[in-house]
Amino acid sequence: MIGLLRNNKNFFYYFMGNFISSGGDFIDDVALAQLTFYVTKSTLLMSCVFVIKILFLVVSLFTSVLVDRWKKKRILVLSSLVQAVNLMVLFCLYVQDSLNVGLLFLFIVVQTLFSILSISARNAIIPLLVPREDLVKASASLSVVMQVLQITAYFFAGILIARFDVTGAMAIDSLSFVLAALSLLKIKLPAEEKAEMGRQDFSFREELNRGFAFIKKEKIILAVMLVTFGGNFFSAPTESVMPAYFSESQFDTAAFSRYMLLAALGSVMGSCWVAKVNAKLEVSRLGGMLAGGFLLGGLGIAGLYVNRGLVPYVCAWLIGLSEGFVSVLNASLIQIKTPQEMMARVFSVFKCTSYIASPLGVVAAGALGEYLKLNIIFLPFGIGLLVVAVYTGISFRRKGVLAQEVR
């Protein structure tokens, strides 16, 4: 991964811009929710900030049609600058005591819209920046970044708010988007990106339907989405109910923190290992490695049935390894098998599909938790993920899913 960043300047600039702007997105999550509470004094309205973000994931199914047609670099730069200006204006209005509830939510909607546009463009631009054989390494690098940000960003957002109040955090957040834009401006894209706007016979409805038809027809993409949905469904409860799991099993108060630390460590290790091993494997075996990732997760989740000693911590590491494998491989498979002009649409459907699975899994686990001990619940969820692993292996092999990719 280090070699890719050192040798590919385009990817390096994208990597830095993505790192900075993603950090800004995480700060947004905390700062805008906190600001909403300051202005409205309502926990219900504060929670609406997160609801808006979820709703815009659905909106991305439609906006991604435009992202596929527009220039990706331009979208990334403009999205970062608009978010920077939006936050700075919001900051000024709040400081001058001129911010009301209506204006606040208007700014939140604008911020979320351009964040979603940026996310779609980030996924779509990667195949333009790196050669085909480096897609797995690129996905692994970005996966590690997101994992590190998830571990640290909310913590630092809390520090920023505590040190500089929510207004100071917003000002710093605004600056981060400017820095991201400056990094992204240095990217030099190939000719195919510059010629992308050439088509004049554009029909939004036809292009939207064309995207869904492609996903339905392309067995590789459909298989990845199905197994990712199943994987997220069965693995989601491992975070949401773990505090109750350790409490019910009478572990000490720091048990959950240790669990999350080991899971995060395993995730980073899994992403790095996939990138390293991929150099020794043909891309046609990525499907088998994806099945192996689900297998590790299934073993880890089922192992939580044994709720004593060091077993939960070993399981945390296995679950983390699984997340590292899967997060890199499913993105890489989609990038390999999706034409550039459809990339944003396919990733938008993929994101929505995988995101919906998590709350469904959490609700199912919570319902079972009303009647069963939590360690017992993890056993069928682990077995379910093992079934996903078997299905993944069989499905990719039977359909020859990746047989054409090396041609």
Tab-separated table of C-alpha atoms in Angstrom, residues 64-353:
chain	number	residue	atom	x	y	z
A	64	SER	CA	-25.617	8.798	-8.806
A	65	VAL	CA	-27.031	8.859	-12.351
A	66	LEU	CA	-25.764	12.428	-12.626
A	67	VAL	CA	-22.460	11.591	-10.939
A	68	ASP	CA	-21.817	8.931	-13.585
A	69	ARG	CA	-22.315	11.575	-16.281
A	70	TRP	CA	-20.444	14.454	-14.670
A	71	LYS	CA	-16.714	14.792	-14.182
A	72	LYS	CA	-15.737	13.095	-10.929
A	73	LYS	CA	-12.844	15.368	-10.032
A	74	ARG	CA	-15.016	18.446	-10.498
A	75	ILE	CA	-17.717	16.945	-8.260
A	76	LEU	CA	-15.201	16.151	-5.516
A	77	VAL	CA	-13.608	19.594	-5.557
A	78	LEU	CA	-16.884	21.517	-5.744
A	79	SER	CA	-18.502	19.335	-3.076
A	80	SER	CA	-15.637	20.020	-0.685
A	81	LEU	CA	-15.737	23.770	-1.354
A	82	VAL	CA	-19.526	23.983	-1.026
A	83	GLN	CA	-19.393	22.116	2.286
A	84	ALA	CA	-16.641	24.451	3.492
A	85	VAL	CA	-18.620	27.594	2.579
A	86	ASN	CA	-21.847	26.110	3.945
A	87	LEU	CA	-20.246	25.447	7.330
A	88	MET	CA	-18.626	28.868	7.470
A	89	VAL	CA	-21.919	30.666	6.734
A	90	LEU	CA	-23.614	28.494	9.337
A	91	PHE	CA	-20.872	29.417	11.784
A	92	CYS	CA	-21.354	33.145	11.133
A	93	LEU	CA	-25.130	32.995	11.520
A	94	TYR	CA	-24.853	31.113	14.792
A	95	VAL	CA	-22.250	33.492	16.216
A	96	GLN	CA	-24.464	36.470	15.289
A	97	ASP	CA	-27.486	34.749	16.886
A	98	SER	CA	-29.308	34.818	13.526
A	99	LEU	CA	-29.815	31.084	13.135
A	100	ASN	CA	-33.319	29.644	13.400
A	101	VAL	CA	-34.549	26.061	13.084
A	102	GLY	CA	-35.596	26.387	9.442
A	103	LEU	CA	-32.252	27.815	8.330
A	104	LEU	CA	-30.372	25.245	10.365
A	105	PHE	CA	-32.047	22.305	8.675
A	106	LEU	CA	-31.625	23.928	5.271
A	107	PHE	CA	-27.874	24.067	5.865
A	108	ILE	CA	-27.870	20.467	7.130
A	109	VAL	CA	-29.691	19.306	3.990
A	110	VAL	CA	-27.189	21.144	1.758
A	111	GLN	CA	-24.272	19.675	3.707
A	112	THR	CA	-25.683	16.160	3.475
A	113	LEU	CA	-26.525	16.443	-0.230
A	114	PHE	CA	-22.996	17.439	-1.220
A	115	SER	CA	-21.532	14.860	1.136
A	116	ILE	CA	-23.547	12.158	-0.642
A	117	LEU	CA	-22.479	13.477	-4.059
A	118	SER	CA	-18.892	13.377	-2.884
A	119	ILE	CA	-19.169	9.794	-1.628
A	120	SER	CA	-20.602	8.623	-4.973
A	121	ALA	CA	-17.807	10.368	-6.870
A	122	ARG	CA	-15.120	8.972	-4.561
A	123	ASN	CA	-16.119	5.400	-5.394
A	124	ALA	CA	-16.468	6.101	-9.108
A	125	ILE	CA	-13.146	7.868	-9.613
A	126	ILE	CA	-10.824	5.191	-8.189
A	127	PRO	CA	-10.592	3.065	-11.398
A	128	LEU	CA	-9.493	6.230	-13.221
A	129	LEU	CA	-6.630	6.761	-10.791
A	130	VAL	CA	-5.058	3.328	-10.483
A	131	PRO	CA	-4.450	0.505	-12.974
A	132	ARG	CA	-6.706	-2.522	-12.819
A	133	GLU	CA	-4.127	-4.695	-11.073
A	134	ASP	CA	-3.840	-2.183	-8.208
A	135	LEU	CA	-7.557	-1.858	-7.433
A	136	VAL	CA	-7.368	-4.231	-4.460
A	137	LYS	CA	-4.400	-2.375	-2.982
A	138	ALA	CA	-6.213	0.922	-3.469
A	139	SER	CA	-9.365	-0.406	-1.780
A	140	ALA	CA	-7.265	-1.781	1.071
A	141	SER	CA	-5.543	1.563	1.590
A	142	LEU	CA	-8.858	3.410	1.717
A	143	SER	CA	-10.381	0.771	3.983
A	144	VAL	CA	-7.582	1.199	6.505
A	145	VAL	CA	-8.088	4.970	6.418
A	146	MET	CA	-11.802	4.655	7.124
A	147	GLN	CA	-11.189	2.214	9.959
A	148	VAL	CA	-8.659	4.525	11.590
A	149	LEU	CA	-11.018	7.479	11.153
A	150	GLN	CA	-13.903	5.577	12.707
A	151	ILE	CA	-11.741	4.799	15.720
A	152	THR	CA	-10.405	8.313	16.198
A	153	ALA	CA	-12.637	10.881	14.467
A	154	TYR	CA	-15.527	10.915	16.938
A	155	PHE	CA	-13.036	11.071	19.789
A	156	PHE	CA	-11.265	14.088	18.285
A	157	ALA	CA	-14.592	15.679	17.373
A	158	GLY	CA	-15.520	15.509	21.058
A	159	ILE	CA	-12.181	17.072	22.008
A	160	LEU	CA	-12.656	19.883	19.463
A	161	ILE	CA	-16.131	20.663	20.784
A	162	ALA	CA	-14.948	20.542	24.396
A	163	ARG	CA	-11.936	22.767	23.648
A	164	PHE	CA	-13.351	25.231	21.114
A	165	ASP	CA	-17.119	24.759	21.547
A	166	VAL	CA	-19.246	23.611	18.617
A	167	THR	CA	-18.532	26.836	16.678
A	168	GLY	CA	-14.784	26.250	16.821
A	169	ALA	CA	-15.259	22.656	15.685
A	170	MET	CA	-17.318	23.885	12.725
A	171	ALA	CA	-14.636	26.408	11.740
A	172	ILE	CA	-11.948	23.715	11.833
A	173	ASP	CA	-14.254	21.376	9.922
A	174	SER	CA	-14.759	24.063	7.250
A	175	LEU	CA	-10.997	24.429	6.897
A	176	SER	CA	-10.609	20.669	6.484
A	177	PHE	CA	-12.853	20.708	3.405
A	178	VAL	CA	-10.793	23.524	1.871
A	179	LEU	CA	-7.610	21.508	2.409
A	180	ALA	CA	-9.284	18.463	0.866
A	181	ALA	CA	-10.244	20.481	-2.217
A	182	LEU	CA	-6.676	21.753	-2.627
A	183	SER	CA	-5.355	18.192	-2.558
A	184	LEU	CA	-7.981	16.922	-5.017
A	185	LEU	CA	-7.211	19.779	-7.441
A	186	LYS	CA	-3.752	18.281	-8.000
A	187	ILE	CA	-5.205	15.127	-9.540
A	188	LYS	CA	-4.627	14.786	-13.289
A	189	LEU	CA	-7.197	12.508	-14.867
A	190	PRO	CA	-6.883	10.607	-18.149
A	191	ALA	CA	-8.598	11.581	-21.393
A	192	GLU	CA	-11.661	9.371	-20.850
A	193	GLU	CA	-12.745	11.505	-17.878
A	194	LYS	CA	-12.407	14.699	-19.929
A	195	ALA	CA	-14.529	13.257	-22.732
A	196	GLU	CA	-17.215	11.921	-20.427
A	197	MET	CA	-19.704	14.729	-21.069
A	198	GLY	CA	-19.827	14.126	-24.796
A	199	ARG	CA	-23.223	12.403	-24.980
A	200	GLN	CA	-26.189	14.658	-25.678
A	201	ASP	CA	-28.984	12.043	-25.851
A	202	PHE	CA	-29.326	11.840	-22.097
A	203	SER	CA	-32.543	10.581	-20.483
A	204	PHE	CA	-32.489	10.512	-16.693
A	205	ARG	CA	-35.178	7.848	-16.436
A	206	GLU	CA	-33.565	5.615	-19.031
A	207	GLU	CA	-30.163	5.903	-17.383
A	208	LEU	CA	-31.649	5.130	-13.962
A	209	ASN	CA	-33.376	2.017	-15.289
A	210	ARG	CA	-30.230	1.068	-17.196
A	211	GLY	CA	-28.280	1.038	-13.947
A	212	PHE	CA	-30.715	-1.325	-12.227
A	213	ALA	CA	-30.888	-3.525	-15.331
A	214	PHE	CA	-27.104	-3.809	-15.372
A	215	ILE	CA	-27.001	-4.925	-11.733
A	216	LYS	CA	-29.717	-7.517	-12.362
A	217	LYS	CA	-27.931	-8.856	-15.441
A	218	GLU	CA	-24.361	-8.835	-14.115
A	219	LYS	CA	-24.212	-11.939	-11.912
A	220	ILE	CA	-20.984	-10.913	-10.209
A	221	ILE	CA	-22.366	-7.614	-8.978
A	222	LEU	CA	-25.647	-9.188	-7.903
A	223	ALA	CA	-23.814	-11.941	-6.032
A	224	VAL	CA	-21.616	-9.428	-4.201
A	225	MET	CA	-24.649	-7.396	-3.137
A	226	LEU	CA	-26.563	-10.453	-1.927
A	227	VAL	CA	-23.731	-11.861	0.161
A	228	THR	CA	-22.849	-8.430	1.550
A	229	PHE	CA	-26.477	-7.943	2.621
A	230	GLY	CA	-26.385	-11.314	4.377
A	231	GLY	CA	-22.994	-10.590	5.912
A	232	ASN	CA	-24.111	-7.233	7.314
A	233	PHE	CA	-27.369	-8.695	8.619
A	234	PHE	CA	-25.659	-11.439	10.613
A	235	SER	CA	-22.695	-9.364	11.814
A	236	ALA	CA	-24.486	-6.120	12.796
A	237	PRO	CA	-25.449	-7.261	16.344
A	238	THR	CA	-21.808	-7.809	17.288
A	239	GLU	CA	-21.442	-4.097	18.010
A	240	SER	CA	-24.916	-3.012	19.061
A	241	VAL	CA	-25.547	-5.584	21.785
A	242	MET	CA	-21.991	-6.212	22.975
A	243	PRO	CA	-22.231	-3.855	26.003
A	244	ALA	CA	-25.231	-5.861	27.206
A	245	TYR	CA	-23.409	-9.122	26.375
A	246	PHE	CA	-20.456	-8.269	28.616
A	247	SER	CA	-22.715	-6.960	31.366
A	248	GLU	CA	-24.867	-10.074	31.287
A	249	SER	CA	-21.754	-12.261	31.398
A	250	GLN	CA	-20.355	-10.241	34.338
A	251	PHE	CA	-17.168	-9.037	32.664
A	252	ASP	CA	-15.455	-5.916	34.018
A	253	THR	CA	-16.440	-2.457	32.796
A	254	ALA	CA	-13.482	-2.201	30.403
A	255	ALA	CA	-14.351	-5.430	28.570
A	256	PHE	CA	-16.290	-3.743	25.769
A	257	SER	CA	-13.470	-1.267	25.144
A	258	ARG	CA	-10.965	-4.109	24.854
A	259	TYR	CA	-13.318	-5.942	22.529
A	260	MET	CA	-13.687	-2.936	20.197
A	261	LEU	CA	-9.943	-2.288	20.207
A	262	LEU	CA	-9.158	-5.865	19.178
A	263	ALA	CA	-11.886	-5.807	16.520
A	264	ALA	CA	-10.455	-2.574	15.087
A	265	LEU	CA	-6.940	-4.023	15.136
A	266	GLY	CA	-8.147	-7.157	13.362
A	267	SER	CA	-9.927	-5.063	10.736
A	268	VAL	CA	-6.791	-3.080	9.908
A	269	MET	CA	-4.729	-6.288	9.800
A	270	GLY	CA	-7.288	-7.946	7.512
A	271	SER	CA	-7.253	-5.072	5.033
A	272	CYS	CA	-3.448	-4.979	4.962
A	273	TRP	CA	-3.173	-8.749	4.599
A	274	VAL	CA	-5.586	-8.864	1.646
A	275	ALA	CA	-3.532	-6.253	-0.194
A	276	LYS	CA	-0.313	-8.160	0.485
A	277	VAL	CA	-1.633	-11.578	-0.457
A	278	ASN	CA	-3.315	-10.250	-3.593
A	279	ALA	CA	0.098	-9.612	-5.089
A	280	LYS	CA	0.615	-13.391	-5.077
A	281	LEU	CA	-2.849	-14.378	-6.310
A	282	GLU	CA	-4.705	-13.984	-9.550
A	283	VAL	CA	-7.675	-11.673	-9.322
A	284	SER	CA	-9.937	-14.605	-10.275
A	285	ARG	CA	-9.558	-15.931	-6.722
A	286	LEU	CA	-10.970	-12.855	-5.019
A	287	GLY	CA	-14.356	-14.548	-4.727
A	288	GLY	CA	-12.810	-17.373	-2.739
A	289	MET	CA	-11.066	-14.903	-0.460
A	290	LEU	CA	-14.378	-13.115	0.098
A	291	ALA	CA	-15.897	-16.430	1.189
A	292	GLY	CA	-12.936	-16.857	3.541
A	293	GLY	CA	-13.655	-13.445	5.043
A	294	PHE	CA	-17.233	-14.426	5.804
A	295	LEU	CA	-15.979	-17.724	7.228
A	296	LEU	CA	-13.717	-15.935	9.716
A	297	GLY	CA	-16.598	-13.697	10.763
A	298	GLY	CA	-18.952	-16.633	11.180
A	299	LEU	CA	-16.474	-18.457	13.406
A	300	GLY	CA	-15.927	-15.325	15.473
A	301	ILE	CA	-19.611	-14.587	15.978
A	302	ALA	CA	-20.528	-18.192	16.763
A	303	GLY	CA	-17.596	-18.320	19.191
A	304	LEU	CA	-19.197	-15.555	21.283
A	305	TYR	CA	-21.458	-18.315	22.571
A	306	VAL	CA	-18.557	-19.113	24.922
A	307	ASN	CA	-18.804	-16.021	27.120
A	308	ARG	CA	-15.869	-16.488	29.444
A	309	GLY	CA	-12.118	-16.052	29.644
A	310	LEU	CA	-10.302	-14.754	26.578
A	311	VAL	CA	-12.696	-16.313	24.083
A	312	PRO	CA	-14.718	-13.106	23.355
A	313	TYR	CA	-11.493	-11.207	22.673
A	314	VAL	CA	-10.220	-13.845	20.240
A	315	CYS	CA	-13.626	-13.686	18.567
A	316	ALA	CA	-13.333	-9.891	18.352
A	317	TRP	CA	-10.055	-10.262	16.459
A	318	LEU	CA	-11.589	-12.811	14.052
A	319	ILE	CA	-14.606	-10.576	13.455
A	320	GLY	CA	-12.273	-7.655	12.787
A	321	LEU	CA	-10.249	-9.719	10.302
A	322	SER	CA	-13.483	-10.613	8.559
A	323	GLU	CA	-14.518	-6.962	8.267
A	324	GLY	CA	-11.107	-6.076	6.847
A	325	PHE	CA	-11.349	-8.842	4.232
A	326	VAL	CA	-14.922	-8.142	3.201
A	327	SER	CA	-14.712	-4.338	3.083
A	328	VAL	CA	-11.805	-4.520	0.629
A	329	LEU	CA	-12.914	-7.450	-1.493
A	330	ASN	CA	-16.516	-6.508	-2.159
A	331	ALA	CA	-15.490	-2.993	-3.251
A	332	SER	CA	-12.721	-4.405	-5.449
A	333	LEU	CA	-15.021	-6.919	-7.128
A	334	ILE	CA	-17.524	-4.184	-7.966
A	335	GLN	CA	-14.809	-1.915	-9.368
A	336	ILE	CA	-13.395	-4.719	-11.489
A	337	LYS	CA	-16.697	-5.798	-13.014
A	338	THR	CA	-18.472	-2.440	-13.424
A	339	PRO	CA	-17.941	-0.205	-16.474
A	340	GLN	CA	-16.742	3.280	-15.610
A	341	GLU	CA	-19.936	4.950	-16.834
A	342	MET	CA	-21.995	2.937	-14.299
A	343	MET	CA	-19.692	3.025	-11.294
A	344	ALA	CA	-21.537	5.601	-9.176
A	345	ARG	CA	-24.925	3.978	-9.766
A	346	VAL	CA	-23.732	0.510	-8.826
A	347	PHE	CA	-21.977	1.722	-5.688
A	348	SER	CA	-25.046	3.700	-4.602
A	349	VAL	CA	-27.229	0.594	-4.816
A	350	PHE	CA	-24.529	-1.394	-3.049
A	351	LYS	CA	-24.273	1.154	-0.204
A	352	CYS	CA	-28.043	1.270	0.296
A	353	THR	CA	-28.366	-2.511	0.219
